[in-house]
Tab-separated table of C-alpha atoms in Angstrom:
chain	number	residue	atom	x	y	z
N	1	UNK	CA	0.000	0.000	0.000
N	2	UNK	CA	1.242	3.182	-0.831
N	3	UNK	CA	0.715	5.950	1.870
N	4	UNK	CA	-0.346	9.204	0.436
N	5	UNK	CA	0.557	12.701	1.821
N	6	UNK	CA	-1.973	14.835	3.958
N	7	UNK	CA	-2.827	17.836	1.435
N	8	UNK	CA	-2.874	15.438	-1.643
N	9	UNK	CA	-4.700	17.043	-4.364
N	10	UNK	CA	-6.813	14.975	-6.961
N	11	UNK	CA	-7.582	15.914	-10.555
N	12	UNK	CA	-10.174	14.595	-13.183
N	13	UNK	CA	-9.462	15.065	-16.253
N	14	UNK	CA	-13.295	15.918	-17.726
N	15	UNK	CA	-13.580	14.092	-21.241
N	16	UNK	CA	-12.517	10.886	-23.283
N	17	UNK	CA	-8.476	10.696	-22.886
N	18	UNK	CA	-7.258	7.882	-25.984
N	19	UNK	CA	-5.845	5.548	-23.621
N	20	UNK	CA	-2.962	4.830	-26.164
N	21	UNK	CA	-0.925	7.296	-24.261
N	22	UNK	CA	1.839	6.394	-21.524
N	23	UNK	CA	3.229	8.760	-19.257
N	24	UNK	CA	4.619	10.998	-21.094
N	25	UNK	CA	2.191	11.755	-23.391
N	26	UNK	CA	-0.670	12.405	-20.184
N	27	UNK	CA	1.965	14.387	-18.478
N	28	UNK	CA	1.890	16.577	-21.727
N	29	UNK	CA	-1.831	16.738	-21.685
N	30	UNK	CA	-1.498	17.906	-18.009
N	31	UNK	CA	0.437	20.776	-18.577
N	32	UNK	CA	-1.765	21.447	-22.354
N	33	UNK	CA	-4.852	21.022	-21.261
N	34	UNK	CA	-5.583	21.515	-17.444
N	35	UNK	CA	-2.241	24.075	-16.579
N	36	UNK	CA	-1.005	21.940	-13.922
N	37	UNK	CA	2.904	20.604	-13.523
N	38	UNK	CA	2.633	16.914	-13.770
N	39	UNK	CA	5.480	16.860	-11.503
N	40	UNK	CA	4.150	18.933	-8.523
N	41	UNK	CA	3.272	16.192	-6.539
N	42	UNK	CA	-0.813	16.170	-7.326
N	43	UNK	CA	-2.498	13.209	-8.676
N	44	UNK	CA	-4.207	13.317	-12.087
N	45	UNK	CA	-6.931	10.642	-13.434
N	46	UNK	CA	-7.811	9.938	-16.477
N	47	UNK	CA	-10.730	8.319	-18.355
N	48	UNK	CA	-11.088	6.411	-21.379
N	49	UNK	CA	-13.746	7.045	-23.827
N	50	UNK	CA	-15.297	3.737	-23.618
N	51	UNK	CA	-15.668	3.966	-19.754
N	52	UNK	CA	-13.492	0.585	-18.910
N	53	UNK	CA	-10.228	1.886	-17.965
N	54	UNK	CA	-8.751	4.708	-15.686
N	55	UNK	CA	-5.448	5.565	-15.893
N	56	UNK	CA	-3.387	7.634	-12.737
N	57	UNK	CA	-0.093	9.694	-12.758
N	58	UNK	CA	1.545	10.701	-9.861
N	59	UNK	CA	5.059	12.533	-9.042
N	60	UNK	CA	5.923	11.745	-5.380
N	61	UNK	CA	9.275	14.107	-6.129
N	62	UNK	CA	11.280	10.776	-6.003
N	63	UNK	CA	10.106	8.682	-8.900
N	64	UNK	CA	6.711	9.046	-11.131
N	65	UNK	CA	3.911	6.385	-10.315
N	66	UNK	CA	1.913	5.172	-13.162
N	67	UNK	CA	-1.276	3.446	-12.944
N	68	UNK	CA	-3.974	1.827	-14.783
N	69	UNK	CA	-7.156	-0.149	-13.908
N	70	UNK	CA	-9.924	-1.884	-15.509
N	71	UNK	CA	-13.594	-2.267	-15.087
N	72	UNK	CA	-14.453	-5.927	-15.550
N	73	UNK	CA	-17.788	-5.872	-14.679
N	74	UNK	CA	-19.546	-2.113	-15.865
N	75	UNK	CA	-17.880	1.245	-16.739
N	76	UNK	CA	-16.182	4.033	-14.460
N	77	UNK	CA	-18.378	6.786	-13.971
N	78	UNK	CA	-18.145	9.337	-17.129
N	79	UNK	CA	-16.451	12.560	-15.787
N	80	UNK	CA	-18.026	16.239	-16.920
């Protein structure tokens, strides 16, 4: 389990993301699209347009964490 820090801000990305992109192309779309540093230390989710996978990138100021889960059963809720 990963502990996260007190003050930990989360972001939504609102929209279909094309979950071809890896980590560097999100952190781009970070820094494009919502005017955040991908690298600050906040946590930034993205969904894909069919509703079955989430991705996550995070920058503890160490190392970058990457993550990406999958609905088996139903869809993520559709952010706007």
């Amino acid at each position: 389990m990963i502990p996260l820090p007190s003050g930990l801000k989360i972001w939504l990305a609102a929209g279909a993301t094309d979950m071809r992109l890896g980590m560097p192309g999100l952190a781009l779309r970070v820094q494009q699209f919502l005017g955040r540093d991908p690298y600050a230390g906040d946590v930034f989710v993205f969904r894909g347009r069919r509703g079955d996978l989430v991705k996550l990138i995070w920058h503890d100021g160490i190392g970058r964490g990457f993550l990406t889960l999958e609905a088996i059963l139903g869809h993520f809720v559709e952010f706007s």
